[in-house]
Coordinates of C-alpha atoms in Angstrom, one line a residue:
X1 CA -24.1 80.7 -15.4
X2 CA -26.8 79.1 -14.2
X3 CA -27.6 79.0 -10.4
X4 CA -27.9 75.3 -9.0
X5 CA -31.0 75.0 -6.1
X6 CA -29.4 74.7 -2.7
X7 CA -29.9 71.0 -1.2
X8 CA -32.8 71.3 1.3
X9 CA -31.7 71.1 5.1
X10 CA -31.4 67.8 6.4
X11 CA -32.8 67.5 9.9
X12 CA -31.2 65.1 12.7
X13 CA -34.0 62.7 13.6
X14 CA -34.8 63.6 17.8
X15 CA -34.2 59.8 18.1
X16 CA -32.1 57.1 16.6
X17 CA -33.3 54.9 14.2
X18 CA -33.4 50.9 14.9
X19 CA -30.8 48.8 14.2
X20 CA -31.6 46.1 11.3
X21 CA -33.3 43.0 12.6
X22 CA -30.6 39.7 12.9
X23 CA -31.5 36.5 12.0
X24 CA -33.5 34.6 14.1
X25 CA -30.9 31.2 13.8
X26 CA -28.9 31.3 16.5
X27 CA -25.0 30.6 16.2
X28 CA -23.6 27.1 17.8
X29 CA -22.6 29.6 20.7
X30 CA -26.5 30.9 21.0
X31 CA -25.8 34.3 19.6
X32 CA -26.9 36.0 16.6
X33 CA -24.6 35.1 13.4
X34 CA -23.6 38.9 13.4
X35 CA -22.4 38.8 16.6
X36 CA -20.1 35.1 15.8
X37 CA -18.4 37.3 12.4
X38 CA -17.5 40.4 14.3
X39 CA -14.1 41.7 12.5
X40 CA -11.1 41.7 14.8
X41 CA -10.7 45.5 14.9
X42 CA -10.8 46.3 18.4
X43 CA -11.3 45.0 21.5
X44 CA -14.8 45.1 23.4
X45 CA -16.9 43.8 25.2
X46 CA -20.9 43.5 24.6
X47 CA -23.0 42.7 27.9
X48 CA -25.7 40.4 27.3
X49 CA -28.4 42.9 28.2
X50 CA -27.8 45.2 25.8
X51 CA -25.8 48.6 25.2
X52 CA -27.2 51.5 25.1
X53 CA -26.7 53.5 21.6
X54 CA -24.9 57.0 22.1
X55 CA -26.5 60.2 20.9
X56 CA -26.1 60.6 17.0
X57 CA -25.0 64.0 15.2
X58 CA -26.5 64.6 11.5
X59 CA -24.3 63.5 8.8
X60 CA -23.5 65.5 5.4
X61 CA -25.3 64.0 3.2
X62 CA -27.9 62.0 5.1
X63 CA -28.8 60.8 8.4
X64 CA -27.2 57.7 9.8
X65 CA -28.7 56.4 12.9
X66 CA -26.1 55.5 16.1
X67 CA -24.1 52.3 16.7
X68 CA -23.5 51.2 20.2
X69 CA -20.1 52.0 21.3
X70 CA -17.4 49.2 20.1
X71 CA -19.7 47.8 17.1
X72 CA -17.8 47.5 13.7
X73 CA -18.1 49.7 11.3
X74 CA -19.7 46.6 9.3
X75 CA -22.4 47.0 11.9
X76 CA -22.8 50.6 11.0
X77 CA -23.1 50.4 7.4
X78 CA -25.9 48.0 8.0
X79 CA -27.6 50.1 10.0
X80 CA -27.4 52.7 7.6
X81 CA -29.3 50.7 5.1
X82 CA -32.1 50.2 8.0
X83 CA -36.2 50.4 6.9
X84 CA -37.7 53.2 8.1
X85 CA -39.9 53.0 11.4
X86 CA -43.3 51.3 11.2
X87 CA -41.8 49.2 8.5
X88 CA -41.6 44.7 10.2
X89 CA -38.0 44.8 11.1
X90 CA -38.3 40.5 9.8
X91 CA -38.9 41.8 6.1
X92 CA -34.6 42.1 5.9
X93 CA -32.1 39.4 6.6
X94 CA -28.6 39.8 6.3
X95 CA -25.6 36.6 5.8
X96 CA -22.6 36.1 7.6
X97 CA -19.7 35.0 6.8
X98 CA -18.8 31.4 8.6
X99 CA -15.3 31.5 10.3
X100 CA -15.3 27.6 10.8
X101 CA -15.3 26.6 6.9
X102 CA -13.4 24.6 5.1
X103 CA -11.9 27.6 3.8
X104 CA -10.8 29.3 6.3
X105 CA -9.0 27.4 10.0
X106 CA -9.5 29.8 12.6
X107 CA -7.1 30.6 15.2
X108 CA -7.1 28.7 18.5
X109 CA -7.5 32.0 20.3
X110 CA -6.6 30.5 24.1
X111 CA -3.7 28.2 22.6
X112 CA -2.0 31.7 21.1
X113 CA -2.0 33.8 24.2
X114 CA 1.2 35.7 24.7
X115 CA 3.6 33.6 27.0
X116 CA 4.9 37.3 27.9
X117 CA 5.7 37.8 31.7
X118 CA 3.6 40.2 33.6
X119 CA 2.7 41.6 36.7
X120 CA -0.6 42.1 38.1
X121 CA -2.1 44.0 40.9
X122 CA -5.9 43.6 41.5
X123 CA -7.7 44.4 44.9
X124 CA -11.7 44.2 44.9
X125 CA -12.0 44.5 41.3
X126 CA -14.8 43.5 39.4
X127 CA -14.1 40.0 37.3
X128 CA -16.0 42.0 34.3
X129 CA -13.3 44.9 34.2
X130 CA -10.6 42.2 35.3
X131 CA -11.4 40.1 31.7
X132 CA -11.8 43.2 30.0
X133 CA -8.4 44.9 31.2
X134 CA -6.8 41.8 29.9
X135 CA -8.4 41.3 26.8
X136 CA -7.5 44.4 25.9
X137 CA -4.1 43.5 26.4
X138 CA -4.6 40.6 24.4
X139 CA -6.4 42.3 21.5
X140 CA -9.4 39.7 21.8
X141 CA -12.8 40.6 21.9
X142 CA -15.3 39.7 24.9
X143 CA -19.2 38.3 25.6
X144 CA -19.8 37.9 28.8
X145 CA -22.2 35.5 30.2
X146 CA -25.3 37.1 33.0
X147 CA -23.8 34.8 35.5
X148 CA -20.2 36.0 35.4
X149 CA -20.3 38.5 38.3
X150 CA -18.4 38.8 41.9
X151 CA -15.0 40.7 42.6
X152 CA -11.3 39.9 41.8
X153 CA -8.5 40.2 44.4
X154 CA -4.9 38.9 42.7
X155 CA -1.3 40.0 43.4
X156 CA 0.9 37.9 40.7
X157 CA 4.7 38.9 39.9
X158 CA 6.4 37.9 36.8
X159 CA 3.6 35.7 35.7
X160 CA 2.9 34.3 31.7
X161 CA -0.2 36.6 30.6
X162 CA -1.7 33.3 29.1
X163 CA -1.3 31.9 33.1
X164 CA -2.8 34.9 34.4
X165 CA -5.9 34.9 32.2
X166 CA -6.3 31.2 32.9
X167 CA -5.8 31.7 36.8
X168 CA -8.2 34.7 36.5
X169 CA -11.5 32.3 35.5
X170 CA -10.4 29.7 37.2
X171 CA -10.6 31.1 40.5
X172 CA -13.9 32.2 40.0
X173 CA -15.3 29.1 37.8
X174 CA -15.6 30.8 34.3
X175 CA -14.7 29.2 31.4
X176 CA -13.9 30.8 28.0
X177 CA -15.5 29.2 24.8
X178 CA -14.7 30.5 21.4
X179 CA -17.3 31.6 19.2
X180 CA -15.8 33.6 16.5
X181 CA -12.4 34.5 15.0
X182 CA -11.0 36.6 17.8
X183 CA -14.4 36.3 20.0
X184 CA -15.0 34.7 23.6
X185 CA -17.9 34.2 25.1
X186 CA -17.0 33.6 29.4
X187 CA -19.6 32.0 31.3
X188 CA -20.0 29.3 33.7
X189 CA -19.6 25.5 33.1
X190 CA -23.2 24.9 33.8
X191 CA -24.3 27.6 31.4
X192 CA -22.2 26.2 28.6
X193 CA -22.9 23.4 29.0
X194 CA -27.3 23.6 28.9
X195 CA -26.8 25.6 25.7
X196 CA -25.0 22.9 24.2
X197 CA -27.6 20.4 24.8
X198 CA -29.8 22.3 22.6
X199 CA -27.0 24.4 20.0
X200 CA -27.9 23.9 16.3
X201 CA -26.2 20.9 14.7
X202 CA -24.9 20.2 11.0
X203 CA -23.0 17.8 9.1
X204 CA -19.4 18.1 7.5
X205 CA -17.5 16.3 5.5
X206 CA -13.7 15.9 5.6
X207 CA -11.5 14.9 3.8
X208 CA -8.4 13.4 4.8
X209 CA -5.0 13.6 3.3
X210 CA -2.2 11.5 4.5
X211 CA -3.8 9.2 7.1
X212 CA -6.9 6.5 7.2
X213 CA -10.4 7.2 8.2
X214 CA -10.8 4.2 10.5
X215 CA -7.3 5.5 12.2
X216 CA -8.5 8.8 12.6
X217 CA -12.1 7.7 13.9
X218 CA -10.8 5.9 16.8
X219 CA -8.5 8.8 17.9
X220 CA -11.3 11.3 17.5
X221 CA -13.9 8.8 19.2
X222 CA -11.4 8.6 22.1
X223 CA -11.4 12.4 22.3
X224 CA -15.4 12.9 21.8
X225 CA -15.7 10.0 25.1
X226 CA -13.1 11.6 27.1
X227 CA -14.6 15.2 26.8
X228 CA -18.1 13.9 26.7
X229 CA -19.0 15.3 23.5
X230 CA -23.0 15.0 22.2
X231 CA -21.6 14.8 18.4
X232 CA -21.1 11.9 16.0
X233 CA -18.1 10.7 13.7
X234 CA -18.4 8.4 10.5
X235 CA -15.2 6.9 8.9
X236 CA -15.8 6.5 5.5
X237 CA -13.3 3.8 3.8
X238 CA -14.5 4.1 -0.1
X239 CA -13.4 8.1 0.1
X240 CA -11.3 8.0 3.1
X241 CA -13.5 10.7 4.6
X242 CA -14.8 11.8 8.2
X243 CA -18.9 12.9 8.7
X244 CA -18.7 14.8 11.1
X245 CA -22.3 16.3 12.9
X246 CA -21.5 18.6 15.6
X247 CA -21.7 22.2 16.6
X248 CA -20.0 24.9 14.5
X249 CA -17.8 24.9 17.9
X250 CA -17.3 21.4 17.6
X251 CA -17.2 21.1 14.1
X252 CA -14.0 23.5 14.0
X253 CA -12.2 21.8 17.2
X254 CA -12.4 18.6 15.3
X255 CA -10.7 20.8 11.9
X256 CA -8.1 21.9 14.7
X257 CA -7.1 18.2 16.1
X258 CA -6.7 16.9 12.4
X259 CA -4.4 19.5 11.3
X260 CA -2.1 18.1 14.3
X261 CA -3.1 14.5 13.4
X262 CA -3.5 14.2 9.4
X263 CA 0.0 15.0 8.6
X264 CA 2.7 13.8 6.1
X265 CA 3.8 10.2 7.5
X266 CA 7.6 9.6 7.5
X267 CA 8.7 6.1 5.9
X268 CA 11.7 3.8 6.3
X269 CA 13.7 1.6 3.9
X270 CA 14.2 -1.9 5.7
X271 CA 17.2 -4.0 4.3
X272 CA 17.8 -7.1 5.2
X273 CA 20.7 -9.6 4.7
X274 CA 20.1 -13.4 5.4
X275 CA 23.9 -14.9 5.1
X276 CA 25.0 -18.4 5.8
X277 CA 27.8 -19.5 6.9
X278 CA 29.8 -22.7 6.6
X279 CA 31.1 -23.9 10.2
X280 CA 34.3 -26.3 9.0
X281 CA 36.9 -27.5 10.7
X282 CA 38.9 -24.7 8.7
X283 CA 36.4 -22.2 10.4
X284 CA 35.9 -23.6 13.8
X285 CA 37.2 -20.5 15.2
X286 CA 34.8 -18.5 13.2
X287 CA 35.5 -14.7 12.4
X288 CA 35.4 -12.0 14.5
X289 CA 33.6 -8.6 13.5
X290 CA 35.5 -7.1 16.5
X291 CA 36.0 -3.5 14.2
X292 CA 32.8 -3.4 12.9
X293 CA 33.0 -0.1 15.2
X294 CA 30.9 -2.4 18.1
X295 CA 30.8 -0.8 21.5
X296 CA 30.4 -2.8 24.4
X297 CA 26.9 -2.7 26.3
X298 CA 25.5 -2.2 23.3
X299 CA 23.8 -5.3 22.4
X300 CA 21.6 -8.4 23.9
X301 CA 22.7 -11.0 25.5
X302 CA 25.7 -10.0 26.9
X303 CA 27.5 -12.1 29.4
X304 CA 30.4 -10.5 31.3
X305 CA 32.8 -8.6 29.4
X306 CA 31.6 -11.0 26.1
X307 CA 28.8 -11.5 24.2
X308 CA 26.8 -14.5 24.1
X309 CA 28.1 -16.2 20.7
X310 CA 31.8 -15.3 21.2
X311 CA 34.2 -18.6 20.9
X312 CA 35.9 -18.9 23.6
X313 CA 39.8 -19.2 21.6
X314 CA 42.4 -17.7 22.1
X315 CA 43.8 -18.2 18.7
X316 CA 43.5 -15.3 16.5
X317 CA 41.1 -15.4 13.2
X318 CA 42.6 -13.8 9.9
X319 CA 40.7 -12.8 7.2
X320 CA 41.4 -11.7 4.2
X321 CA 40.2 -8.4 2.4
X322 CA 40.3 -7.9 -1.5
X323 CA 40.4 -4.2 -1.3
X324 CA 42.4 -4.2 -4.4
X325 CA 44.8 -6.7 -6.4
X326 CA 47.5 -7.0 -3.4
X327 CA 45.4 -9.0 -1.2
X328 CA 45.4 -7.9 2.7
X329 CA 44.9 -10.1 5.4
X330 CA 43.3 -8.3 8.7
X331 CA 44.2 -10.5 12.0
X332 CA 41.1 -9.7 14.4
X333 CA 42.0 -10.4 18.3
X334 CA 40.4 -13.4 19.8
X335 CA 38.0 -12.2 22.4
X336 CA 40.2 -13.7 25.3
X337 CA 42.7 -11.6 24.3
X338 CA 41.0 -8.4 24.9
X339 CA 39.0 -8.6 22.0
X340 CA 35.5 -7.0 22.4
X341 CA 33.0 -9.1 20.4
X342 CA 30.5 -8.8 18.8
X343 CA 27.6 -11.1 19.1
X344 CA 27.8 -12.4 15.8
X345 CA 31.2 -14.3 16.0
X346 CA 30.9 -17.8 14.2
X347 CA 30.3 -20.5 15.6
X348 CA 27.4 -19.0 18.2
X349 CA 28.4 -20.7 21.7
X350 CA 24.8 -20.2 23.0
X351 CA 22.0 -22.6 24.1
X352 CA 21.5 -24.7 21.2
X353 CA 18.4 -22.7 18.4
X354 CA 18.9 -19.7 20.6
X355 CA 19.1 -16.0 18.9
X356 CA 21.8 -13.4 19.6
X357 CA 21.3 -10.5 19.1
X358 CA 24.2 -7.5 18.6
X359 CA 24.3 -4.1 16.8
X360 CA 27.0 -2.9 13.9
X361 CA 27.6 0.9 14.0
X362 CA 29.9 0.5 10.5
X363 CA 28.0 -0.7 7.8
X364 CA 30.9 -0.2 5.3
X365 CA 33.3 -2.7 7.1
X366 CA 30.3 -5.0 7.7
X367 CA 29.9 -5.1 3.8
X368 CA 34.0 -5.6 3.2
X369 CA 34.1 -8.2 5.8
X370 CA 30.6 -10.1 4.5
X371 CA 32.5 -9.4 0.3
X372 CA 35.5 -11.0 1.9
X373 CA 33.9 -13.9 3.5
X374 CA 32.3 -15.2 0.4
X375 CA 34.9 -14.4 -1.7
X376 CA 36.8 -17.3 0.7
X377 CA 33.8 -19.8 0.7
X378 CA 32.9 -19.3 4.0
X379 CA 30.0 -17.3 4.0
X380 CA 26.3 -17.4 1.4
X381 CA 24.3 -14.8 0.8
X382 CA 20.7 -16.3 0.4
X383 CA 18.6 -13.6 0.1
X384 CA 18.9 -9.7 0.1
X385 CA 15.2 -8.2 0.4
X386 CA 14.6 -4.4 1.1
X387 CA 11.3 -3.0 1.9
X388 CA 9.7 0.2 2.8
X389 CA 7.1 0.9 5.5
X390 CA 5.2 3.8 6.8
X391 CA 6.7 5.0 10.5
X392 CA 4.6 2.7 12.9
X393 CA 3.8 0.4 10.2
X394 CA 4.7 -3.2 10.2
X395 CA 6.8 -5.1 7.1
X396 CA 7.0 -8.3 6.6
X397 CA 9.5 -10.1 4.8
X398 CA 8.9 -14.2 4.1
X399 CA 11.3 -16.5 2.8
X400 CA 9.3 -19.9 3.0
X401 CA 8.8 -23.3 1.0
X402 CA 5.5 -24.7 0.5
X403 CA 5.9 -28.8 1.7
X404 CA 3.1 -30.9 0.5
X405 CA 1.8 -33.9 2.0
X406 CA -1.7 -36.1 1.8
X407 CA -3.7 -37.6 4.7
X408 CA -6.1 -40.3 4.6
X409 CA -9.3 -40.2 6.2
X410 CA -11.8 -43.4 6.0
X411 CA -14.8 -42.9 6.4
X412 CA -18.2 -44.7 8.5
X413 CA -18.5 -46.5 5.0
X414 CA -15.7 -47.9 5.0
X415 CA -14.3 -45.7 1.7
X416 CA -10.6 -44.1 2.0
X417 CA -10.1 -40.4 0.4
X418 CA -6.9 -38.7 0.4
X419 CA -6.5 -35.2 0.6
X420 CA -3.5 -32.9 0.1
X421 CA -2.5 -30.0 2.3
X422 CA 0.7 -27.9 2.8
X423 CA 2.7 -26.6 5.3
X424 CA 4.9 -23.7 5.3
X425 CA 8.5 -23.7 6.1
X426 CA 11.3 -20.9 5.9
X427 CA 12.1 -17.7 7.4
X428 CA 9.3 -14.7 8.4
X429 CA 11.0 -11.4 9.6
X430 CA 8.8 -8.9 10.7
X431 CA 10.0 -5.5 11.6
X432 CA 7.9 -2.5 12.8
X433 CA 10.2 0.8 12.9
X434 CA 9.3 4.1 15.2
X435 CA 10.7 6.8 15.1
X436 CA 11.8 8.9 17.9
X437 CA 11.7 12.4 18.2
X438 CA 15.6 12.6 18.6
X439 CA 16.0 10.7 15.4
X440 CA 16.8 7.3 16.7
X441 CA 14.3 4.4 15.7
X442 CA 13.1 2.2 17.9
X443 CA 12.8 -1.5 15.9
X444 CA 10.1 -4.1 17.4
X445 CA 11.7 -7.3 15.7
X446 CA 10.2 -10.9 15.4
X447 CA 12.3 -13.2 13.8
X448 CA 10.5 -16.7 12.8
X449 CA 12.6 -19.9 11.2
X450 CA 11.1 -23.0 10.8
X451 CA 12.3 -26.0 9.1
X452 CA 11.1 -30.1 8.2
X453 CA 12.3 -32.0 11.9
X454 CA 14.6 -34.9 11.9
X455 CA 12.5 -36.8 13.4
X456 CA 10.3 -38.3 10.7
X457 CA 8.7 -40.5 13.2
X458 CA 6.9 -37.1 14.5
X459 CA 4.5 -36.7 11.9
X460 CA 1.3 -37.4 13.5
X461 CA -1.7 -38.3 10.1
X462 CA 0.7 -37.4 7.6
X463 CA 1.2 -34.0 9.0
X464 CA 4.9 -33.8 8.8
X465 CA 6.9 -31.8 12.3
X466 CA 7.9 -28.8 11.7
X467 CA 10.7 -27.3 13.7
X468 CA 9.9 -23.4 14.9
X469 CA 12.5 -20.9 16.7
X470 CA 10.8 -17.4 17.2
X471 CA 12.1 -14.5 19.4
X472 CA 10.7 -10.8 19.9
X473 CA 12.6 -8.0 21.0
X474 CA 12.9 -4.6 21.0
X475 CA 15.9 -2.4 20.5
X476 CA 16.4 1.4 20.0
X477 CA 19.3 2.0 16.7
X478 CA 20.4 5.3 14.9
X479 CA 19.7 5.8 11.8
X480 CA 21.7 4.1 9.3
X481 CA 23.1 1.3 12.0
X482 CA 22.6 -2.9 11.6
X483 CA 21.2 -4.9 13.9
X484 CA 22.6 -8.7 13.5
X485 CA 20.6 -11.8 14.9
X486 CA 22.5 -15.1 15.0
X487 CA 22.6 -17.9 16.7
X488 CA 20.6 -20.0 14.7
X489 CA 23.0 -23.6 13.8
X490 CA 21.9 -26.3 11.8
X491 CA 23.9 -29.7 12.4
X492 CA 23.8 -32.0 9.2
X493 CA 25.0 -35.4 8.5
X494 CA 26.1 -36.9 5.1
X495 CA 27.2 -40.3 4.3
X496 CA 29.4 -40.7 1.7
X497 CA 30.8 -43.9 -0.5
X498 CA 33.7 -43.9 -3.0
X499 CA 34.3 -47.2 -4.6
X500 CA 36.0 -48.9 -8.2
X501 CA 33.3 -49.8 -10.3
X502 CA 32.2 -53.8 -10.4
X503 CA 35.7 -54.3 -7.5
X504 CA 33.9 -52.6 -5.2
X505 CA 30.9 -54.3 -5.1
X506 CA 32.4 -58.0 -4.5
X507 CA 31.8 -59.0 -1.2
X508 CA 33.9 -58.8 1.6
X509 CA 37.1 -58.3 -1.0
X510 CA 35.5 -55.0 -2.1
X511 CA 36.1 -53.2 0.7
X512 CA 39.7 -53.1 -0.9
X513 CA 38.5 -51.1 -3.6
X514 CA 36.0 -48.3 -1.8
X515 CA 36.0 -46.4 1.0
X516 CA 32.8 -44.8 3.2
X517 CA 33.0 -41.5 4.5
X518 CA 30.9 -39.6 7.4
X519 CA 30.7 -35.8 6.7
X520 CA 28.9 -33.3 9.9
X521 CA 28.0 -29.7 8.9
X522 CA 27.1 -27.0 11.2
X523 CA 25.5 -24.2 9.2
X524 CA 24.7 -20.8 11.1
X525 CA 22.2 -18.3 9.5
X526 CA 22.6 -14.7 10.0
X527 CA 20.1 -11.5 9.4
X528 CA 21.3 -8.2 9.4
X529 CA 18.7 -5.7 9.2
X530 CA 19.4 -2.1 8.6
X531 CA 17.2 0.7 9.0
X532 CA 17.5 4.2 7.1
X533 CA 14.8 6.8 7.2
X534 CA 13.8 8.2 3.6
X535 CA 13.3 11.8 3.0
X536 CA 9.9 13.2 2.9

């Protein structure tokens, strides 16, 4: 066997060797990058003026110079790899990783303090070894500012750590901003805020989801003015982007209010019924909706112990349901017989073009009693539009006629030109849904029918009247329930002649052989909207 040469004595150097130079860019919170990606090991605390580095023993295999107490080990092994003495410490740099990336969210470290009850018991105590006793507790590590200084004297009982941290710097002024992962920084207002006149800016880009730029931008411009920010936000429409230029700092509590903001919006299906109904003598009484699972209180408009709309008989109003091929006939009470109404009995007894408005809690007797209705003649369904919106967004749902006319206009020369214009008649619903935290929705409703006026002699160049009833109201439903509008009556008048052909046109002997007839018609339109919220 062949002897191997012992390894020559390694010999501890008699002083330790220099840490590896940092680079000279300074973090967004004025420290070096090392110092913003310390790894969340342990707890400590580094003092602005430096720490001195303990002795160092010889390793095994080669000499590794000291690291102040409470570095990383990351911060070892770098100094391991440090040039020798003599050697320009700015010949190595090193990178650090970025813990305000797009890659990477970091922890709020303030927001997630323990909401634990404890009990403190300071007298005379140094605010430095105050912080640091509870960021130990806390498992977050500490930079202290050089003008956080002066004693601590605090008796609490049964107090929320994150209460007793807070109470801590605001007695004596401090402030806490974060600079890393699990780093903060404590130092005066005043101090933080010098440094950030002068912190090192860039520019991000981000991209947003679920919401629109110029939506965002104004909530984030809100925020920048109200916490008198220095940086700058660009909405970008084209890739429905924010350009952010801030701080690191600032750059990641922007990242932090759009993961609260940018979010998956909820949507709700709007249906809407627009029904008709025939007011004949056979239906003067109109029908009554009275188990339509209405509650009373629970709608506009009412008037005493009944609704506005409610007739005012005390005859009952049958009506018949088809359910199957034995017909059943349903008697509803008349309202002065302890009936409850509804605010959408036929005819409406209001103010003449008012609205009504009343809510319908059972949507599958609403449909059985509007099936029945028709099935009778006494009530058209004219339209039956259902639309989707975002929550907060408005929908709109027209129902209108285009009605030509032409005006004349002469001009200085004498000349006449006609020109031809429109004007818009029908119904315009528009219905913007909310919804509540407890479920319900709250419906902002604006209900618009116009329609050609009687009065022909109104049209003023041509221009022919228009007649408009509008209302807008607010009312809070569950999910799934009907809101009914009504109210709105149309009187008509037709004249009618029946006669014998040649007979009846003789004079004064015809009117043997014809007859004339006057019919009135009062037709009431009514709009049921529902609102359901769709899954996400």
């Amino acid at each position: 066997a062949v002897e191997k040469p012992a390894a020559p004595a390694v010999k501890a150097p008699e002083k330790p060797l220099p840490l590896p130079a940092v680079e000279k860019e300074a973090s967004s919170s004025g420290y070096s990058k090392e110092v913003d990606a310390m790894a969340e090991d342990e707890p400590m605390a580094l003092k602005e003026s430096g720490v001195k580095p303990a002795a160092t023993k010889p390793a095994k295999s080669a000499p590794k110079p000291s690291v102040p107490a409470g570095f990383s080990s990351e911060l070892a092994d770098m100094a391991a790899d440090a040039p020798p003495e003599g050697e320009a410490e700015s010949s190595r740099s090193y990178s650090t990783p970025s813990f305000s990336g797009s890659s990477r969210t970091r922890r709020d470290i303030l927001a997630s303090l323990s909401n634990e009850f404890k009990s403190v018991d300071y007298e005379n105590v140094d605010v430095r070894d105050v912080i640091k006793h509870l960021a130990s507790e806390a498992k977050v590590n500490i930079i202290y500012g050089s003008d956080v200084s002066g004693p601590v004297t605090l008796h609490l009982t049964d107090v929320p750590f994150s209460e007793i941290f807070m109470t801590v710097l605001r007695i004596h002024g401090l402030v806490a901003d974060q600079v890393g992962e699990n780093i903060l920084r404590i130092v005066t207002p005043a101090t933080l805020k010098s440094e950030g006149s002068v912190a090192i800016t860039q520019t991000r880009v981000i991209k947003l989801k679920y919401t629109m730029a110029d939506d965002i931008k104004t909530a984030v411009d809100a925020v920048y003015k109200a916490e008198k920010r220095n940086g700058s936000i660009i909405g970008d429409k084209v890739t429905n982007s924010l350009i952010v230029t801030d701080t690191l700092d600032g750059i990641a509590s922007i990242e932090r209010l759009l993961a609260k903001l940018d979010v998956r919006p909820q949507q709700v299906m709007i249906e809407a019924k627009l029904i008709e109904v025939k007011l004949t003598n056979e239906v003067h009484f109109g029908i009554q909706w009275d188990y339509l699972g209405f509650q009373q209180g629970e709608a506009l408009g009412k008037q005493g112990n009944t609704l506005i709309g409610s007739p005012a008989t005390t005859e009952d109003s049958p009506i018949k349901l088809p359910f199957d091929s034995n017909t059943m006939e349903v008697t509803m009470p008349p309202v002065g017989a302890g009936g409850r109404g509804t605010g959408v009995s036929l005819p409406a007894k209001a103010i003449a073009g008012a609205f009504t408005f009343g809510r319908v809690t059972n949507n599958y007797w609403l449909s059985a009693t509007l099936t029945a209705a028709a099935s009778q003649g006494k009530v058209k369904v004219l339209s039956d539009p259902k639309i989707a919106t975002l929550n907060g967004k408005k929908a709109s749902i027209n129902i209108t006629t285009a009605i030509p006319y032409t005006t004349s206009n002469v001009a200085s020369t004498g000349v006449t030109s006609q020109q031809v214009g429109t004007t818009t008649t029908g119904i315009k619903l528009d219905v913007t849904p909310t919804i509540n935290a407890d479920g319900r929705i709250t419906l902002e409703v604006n209900p618009n029918i116009s329609q050609p006026s009687a009065n022909v002699t109104s049209a003023v160049a041509g221009v022919p009247a228009v007649d408009t009833r509008e209302a807008k109201t607010t009312v809070l439903v569950h999910d799934g329930e009907t809101i009914v509008i009504g109210g709105l009556i149309t009187d008509s008048v037709a004249n009618g002649v029946t006669k014998v052909p040649f007979f009846g046109d003789i004079p004064l002997i015809g009117w043997f052989f014809k007859k004339k007839s006057v019919e009135r018609t009062r037709v009431e339109l009514l709009i049921f909207v529902t609102t359901r919220v769709l899954p996400s």
